[in-house]
Amino acid sequence: SPTGSDNKIWLYYSYASATNGEDAANTWDANFAGIYHLEEDPSGTAPQMVDSKNGNDGPSAGSMTSGDSVADAVGNGLDFDGSNDKITITDDTAIQDIFDGGGTISLIATSDSYTTVPRLIEKGGAAGSGWELTEASSGGSYKLDFNHYFSTGYGAWRTNNTLSHGTRYCFHVTYDNSATSNNPKFYWNGSEEA
């Protein structure tokens, strides 16, 4: 339940003199390591993609043009070509070990087609570290793979749910890497996968 003394949501229609109650600075608390809306023009001056939380902005790479900034459900998003388009975020302590003691990655994405192991989001690193969320082809259907790398190997998990190309999904992966025997939890559009 909401906390604090002012936990109301006010909605006005056609009331231009309404007081602005926005509190952008406190929208993303200390538990958020990075927030990327990907609404910026990828052909602009680097770094184009702005981190709304910790200032870990990142440049676009590949063959991205201003045409890759496309209308989305809320504002704009990016259309990656599945070949070489990407956003690269420099390593920073705020985003280094998000799964230490438990953490979550979240993204809203639409996959148009399957290419060779398309990475939705990945954190690379030295040998024995890092993780990735990729689309996987499995018996004619498409699922998500979450891989986490450890100094003694890696853990690999595949979702039970399948995704349909051309459909927008909100994905969340919650994981605690304190033990290799821990399993991640996958959420599709707000519901935990069975």
mmCIF file of C-alpha atoms in Angstrom:
data_model
loop_
_atom_site.group_PDB
_atom_site.id
_atom_site.type_symbol
_atom_site.label_atom_id
_atom_site.label_comp_id
_atom_site.label_asym_id
_atom_site.label_seq_id
_atom_site.Cartn_x
_atom_site.Cartn_y
_atom_site.Cartn_z
ATOM 1 C CA SER A 1 0.000 0.000 0.000
ATOM 2 C CA PRO A 2 1.186 3.571 -0.571
ATOM 3 C CA THR A 3 3.112 5.248 2.204
ATOM 4 C CA GLY A 4 3.555 8.870 3.119
ATOM 5 C CA SER A 5 1.161 11.673 3.827
ATOM 6 C CA ASP A 6 0.201 12.422 0.220
ATOM 7 C CA ASN A 7 -0.721 9.142 -1.427
ATOM 8 C CA LYS A 8 -3.414 10.321 -3.808
ATOM 9 C CA ILE A 9 -3.629 10.349 -7.581
ATOM 10 C CA TRP A 10 -5.338 13.374 -9.053
ATOM 11 C CA LEU A 11 -6.750 13.257 -12.565
ATOM 12 C CA TYR A 12 -8.013 16.351 -14.325
ATOM 13 C CA TYR A 13 -9.571 16.833 -17.721
ATOM 14 C CA SER A 14 -9.320 20.186 -19.462
ATOM 15 C CA TYR A 15 -8.136 21.995 -16.298
ATOM 16 C CA ALA A 16 -5.073 23.972 -17.422
ATOM 17 C CA SER A 17 -4.588 25.742 -14.064
ATOM 18 C CA ALA A 18 -4.185 22.468 -12.093
ATOM 19 C CA THR A 19 -1.095 22.431 -9.850
ATOM 20 C CA ASN A 20 1.713 20.184 -11.118
ATOM 21 C CA GLY A 21 2.203 17.434 -8.514
ATOM 22 C CA GLU A 22 4.986 15.702 -10.443
ATOM 23 C CA ASP A 23 7.893 14.379 -8.382
ATOM 24 C CA ALA A 24 10.262 12.942 -10.993
ATOM 25 C CA ALA A 25 13.259 12.932 -8.625
ATOM 26 C CA ASN A 26 11.534 10.524 -6.232
ATOM 27 C CA THR A 27 9.843 8.322 -8.837
ATOM 28 C CA TRP A 28 12.909 6.059 -9.075
ATOM 29 C CA ASP A 29 14.220 5.330 -5.565
ATOM 30 C CA ALA A 30 17.627 3.894 -4.554
ATOM 31 C CA ASN A 31 16.509 0.371 -5.505
ATOM 32 C CA PHE A 32 16.596 1.263 -9.212
ATOM 33 C CA ALA A 33 20.033 0.854 -10.833
ATOM 34 C CA GLY A 34 19.180 2.285 -14.255
ATOM 35 C CA ILE A 35 16.111 3.546 -16.124
ATOM 36 C CA TYR A 36 16.227 3.740 -19.913
ATOM 37 C CA HIS A 37 13.096 4.847 -21.771
ATOM 38 C CA LEU A 38 14.889 4.715 -25.155
ATOM 39 C CA GLU A 39 12.816 7.644 -26.388
ATOM 40 C CA GLU A 40 15.756 9.714 -27.618
ATOM 41 C CA ASP A 41 16.835 10.089 -31.255
ATOM 42 C CA PRO A 42 19.522 7.413 -31.815
ATOM 43 C CA SER A 43 21.186 9.522 -34.521
ATOM 44 C CA GLY A 44 21.742 12.483 -32.201
ATOM 45 C CA THR A 45 24.911 13.467 -30.351
ATOM 46 C CA ALA A 46 26.319 10.624 -28.240
ATOM 47 C CA PRO A 47 25.475 9.478 -25.692
ATOM 48 C CA GLN A 48 21.923 9.494 -27.015
ATOM 49 C CA MET A 49 20.181 7.205 -24.513
ATOM 50 C CA VAL A 50 19.644 8.823 -21.128
ATOM 51 C CA ASP A 51 19.591 6.978 -17.795
ATOM 52 C CA SER A 52 16.855 8.667 -15.749
ATOM 53 C CA LYS A 53 18.367 7.412 -12.479
ATOM 54 C CA ASN A 54 22.175 7.340 -12.227
ATOM 55 C CA GLY A 55 23.440 9.172 -15.299
ATOM 56 C CA ASN A 56 24.841 6.041 -16.977
ATOM 57 C CA ASP A 57 23.924 7.317 -20.414
ATOM 58 C CA GLY A 58 24.822 5.252 -23.470
ATOM 59 C CA PRO A 59 25.479 5.784 -27.146
ATOM 60 C CA SER A 60 23.632 3.983 -29.905
ATOM 61 C CA ALA A 61 25.673 1.792 -32.232
ATOM 62 C CA GLY A 62 25.216 -0.032 -35.505
ATOM 63 C CA SER A 63 23.230 1.494 -38.346
ATOM 64 C CA MET A 64 20.680 3.389 -36.239
ATOM 65 C CA THR A 65 19.031 6.441 -37.775
ATOM 66 C CA SER A 66 16.391 8.887 -36.577
ATOM 67 C CA GLY A 67 13.871 6.615 -38.339
ATOM 68 C CA ASP A 68 14.574 3.966 -35.674
ATOM 69 C CA SER A 69 12.849 6.196 -33.110
ATOM 70 C CA VAL A 70 9.272 4.973 -33.489
ATOM 71 C CA ALA A 71 5.934 5.707 -31.847
ATOM 72 C CA ASP A 72 5.196 3.321 -29.001
ATOM 73 C CA ALA A 73 2.481 2.841 -26.375
ATOM 74 C CA VAL A 74 3.783 5.816 -24.372
ATOM 75 C CA GLY A 75 6.002 8.229 -26.288
ATOM 76 C CA ASN A 76 8.690 6.763 -28.515
ATOM 77 C CA GLY A 77 10.789 3.608 -28.423
ATOM 78 C CA LEU A 78 13.550 2.164 -30.580
ATOM 79 C CA ASP A 79 13.345 -0.233 -33.499
ATOM 80 C CA PHE A 80 16.487 -2.407 -33.463
ATOM 81 C CA ASP A 81 17.359 -4.079 -36.781
ATOM 82 C CA GLY A 82 18.300 -7.487 -35.335
ATOM 83 C CA SER A 83 21.717 -7.244 -36.947
ATOM 84 C CA ASN A 84 23.989 -4.643 -35.384
ATOM 85 C CA ASP A 85 21.830 -2.037 -33.609
ATOM 86 C CA LYS A 86 22.476 -1.721 -29.886
ATOM 87 C CA ILE A 87 22.900 0.629 -26.959
ATOM 88 C CA THR A 88 26.136 0.281 -24.986
ATOM 89 C CA ILE A 89 26.232 1.361 -21.352
ATOM 90 C CA THR A 90 29.661 1.763 -19.748
ATOM 91 C CA ASP A 91 30.267 -0.395 -16.688
ATOM 92 C CA ASP A 92 29.437 1.421 -13.449
ATOM 93 C CA THR A 93 29.083 0.298 -9.833
ATOM 94 C CA ALA A 94 25.352 1.143 -9.916
ATOM 95 C CA ILE A 95 24.736 -1.530 -12.559
ATOM 96 C CA GLN A 96 27.543 -4.030 -11.938
ATOM 97 C CA ASP A 97 25.983 -6.650 -9.720
ATOM 98 C CA ILE A 98 22.230 -6.143 -9.839
ATOM 99 C CA PHE A 99 21.502 -9.784 -9.000
ATOM 100 C CA ASP A 100 23.746 -9.893 -5.898
ATOM 101 C CA GLY A 101 21.323 -10.592 -3.059
ATOM 102 C CA GLY A 102 18.405 -10.421 -5.507
ATOM 103 C CA GLY A 103 17.435 -8.056 -8.283
ATOM 104 C CA THR A 104 15.097 -7.591 -11.219
ATOM 105 C CA ILE A 105 15.476 -6.565 -14.838
ATOM 106 C CA SER A 106 12.404 -5.288 -16.664
ATOM 107 C CA LEU A 107 11.754 -4.344 -20.254
ATOM 108 C CA ILE A 108 8.937 -3.779 -22.677
ATOM 109 C CA ALA A 109 9.678 -5.285 -26.078
ATOM 110 C CA THR A 110 8.136 -6.534 -29.293
ATOM 111 C CA SER A 111 10.030 -9.133 -31.305
ATOM 112 C CA ASP A 112 9.306 -8.937 -35.022
ATOM 113 C CA SER A 113 11.192 -12.057 -36.063
ATOM 114 C CA TYR A 114 13.799 -14.505 -34.897
ATOM 115 C CA THR A 115 17.438 -13.967 -35.844
ATOM 116 C CA THR A 116 20.481 -15.809 -34.537
ATOM 117 C CA VAL A 117 19.978 -15.700 -30.731
ATOM 118 C CA PRO A 118 18.687 -12.139 -30.437
ATOM 119 C CA ARG A 119 19.770 -10.569 -27.155
ATOM 120 C CA LEU A 120 17.102 -8.433 -25.547
ATOM 121 C CA ILE A 121 19.395 -7.232 -22.759
ATOM 122 C CA GLU A 122 22.826 -8.356 -21.660
ATOM 123 C CA LYS A 123 25.484 -7.455 -19.120
ATOM 124 C CA GLY A 124 28.833 -8.712 -20.323
ATOM 125 C CA GLY A 125 31.926 -8.844 -18.227
ATOM 126 C CA ALA A 126 35.101 -10.682 -17.442
ATOM 127 C CA ALA A 127 35.152 -14.472 -17.609
ATOM 128 C CA GLY A 128 32.803 -15.891 -15.009
ATOM 129 C CA SER A 129 30.514 -12.871 -14.772
ATOM 130 C CA GLY A 130 27.583 -11.378 -16.603
ATOM 131 C CA TRP A 131 24.078 -12.379 -17.693
ATOM 132 C CA GLU A 132 21.773 -12.168 -20.677
ATOM 133 C CA LEU A 133 18.115 -12.383 -21.617
ATOM 134 C CA THR A 134 17.709 -13.725 -25.148
ATOM 135 C CA GLU A 135 14.989 -14.995 -27.431
ATOM 136 C CA ALA A 136 15.278 -18.730 -28.130
ATOM 137 C CA SER A 137 13.844 -20.954 -30.816
ATOM 138 C CA SER A 138 12.409 -24.090 -29.250
ATOM 139 C CA GLY A 139 10.634 -26.728 -31.344
ATOM 140 C CA GLY A 140 9.061 -24.218 -33.719
ATOM 141 C CA SER A 141 8.023 -21.790 -30.966
ATOM 142 C CA TYR A 142 9.858 -18.897 -29.325
ATOM 143 C CA LYS A 143 10.713 -18.540 -25.671
ATOM 144 C CA LEU A 144 13.075 -16.540 -23.490
ATOM 145 C CA ASP A 145 16.400 -17.780 -22.142
ATOM 146 C CA PHE A 146 18.040 -16.266 -19.064
ATOM 147 C CA ASN A 147 21.708 -17.148 -18.584
ATOM 148 C CA HIS A 148 23.847 -16.120 -15.609
ATOM 149 C CA TYR A 149 27.583 -16.747 -15.645
ATOM 150 C CA PHE A 150 29.539 -17.761 -12.542
ATOM 151 C CA SER A 151 33.247 -18.326 -11.969
ATOM 152 C CA THR A 152 32.584 -22.093 -12.052
ATOM 153 C CA GLY A 153 30.204 -22.218 -15.006
ATOM 154 C CA TYR A 154 26.782 -20.797 -15.741
ATOM 155 C CA GLY A 155 23.103 -21.261 -15.056
ATOM 156 C CA ALA A 156 20.662 -21.439 -17.972
ATOM 157 C CA TRP A 157 16.878 -21.243 -17.738
ATOM 158 C CA ARG A 158 14.167 -21.208 -20.404
ATOM 159 C CA THR A 159 10.645 -19.900 -19.976
ATOM 160 C CA ASN A 160 7.646 -22.188 -20.229
ATOM 161 C CA ASN A 161 5.572 -19.500 -21.924
ATOM 162 C CA THR A 162 6.022 -18.781 -25.608
ATOM 163 C CA LEU A 163 6.067 -15.399 -27.271
ATOM 164 C CA SER A 164 4.351 -14.356 -30.473
ATOM 165 C CA HIS A 165 6.160 -12.144 -32.934
ATOM 166 C CA GLY A 166 4.548 -8.753 -33.340
ATOM 167 C CA THR A 167 3.091 -8.763 -29.803
ATOM 168 C CA ARG A 168 4.258 -6.294 -27.156
ATOM 169 C CA TYR A 169 5.263 -7.838 -23.830
ATOM 170 C CA CYS A 170 6.407 -6.503 -20.508
ATOM 171 C CA PHE A 171 9.070 -8.921 -19.222
ATOM 172 C CA HIS A 172 10.544 -9.102 -15.729
ATOM 173 C CA VAL A 173 13.231 -11.492 -14.521
ATOM 174 C CA THR A 174 13.849 -11.623 -10.765
ATOM 175 C CA TYR A 175 16.911 -13.532 -9.622
ATOM 176 C CA ASP A 176 19.222 -13.946 -6.622
ATOM 177 C CA ASN A 177 22.683 -15.105 -7.676
ATOM 178 C CA SER A 178 23.907 -15.879 -4.140
ATOM 179 C CA ALA A 179 23.610 -19.621 -4.901
ATOM 180 C CA THR A 180 23.879 -21.446 -8.226
ATOM 181 C CA SER A 181 20.888 -23.557 -7.179
ATOM 182 C CA ASN A 182 18.558 -20.524 -7.120
ATOM 183 C CA ASN A 183 16.056 -20.265 -9.959
ATOM 184 C CA PRO A 184 14.868 -17.007 -11.520
ATOM 185 C CA LYS A 185 11.228 -15.975 -11.622
ATOM 186 C CA PHE A 186 9.822 -14.899 -14.970
ATOM 187 C CA TYR A 187 6.919 -12.458 -15.262
ATOM 188 C CA TRP A 188 4.974 -11.872 -18.485
ATOM 189 C CA ASN A 189 2.791 -8.747 -18.523
ATOM 190 C CA GLY A 190 2.725 -8.691 -14.720
ATOM 191 C CA SER A 191 1.915 -12.369 -14.101
ATOM 192 C CA GLU A 192 4.450 -14.833 -12.764
ATOM 193 C CA GLU A 193 5.027 -17.759 -15.055
ATOM 194 C CA ALA A 194 3.818 -21.118 -13.711
#
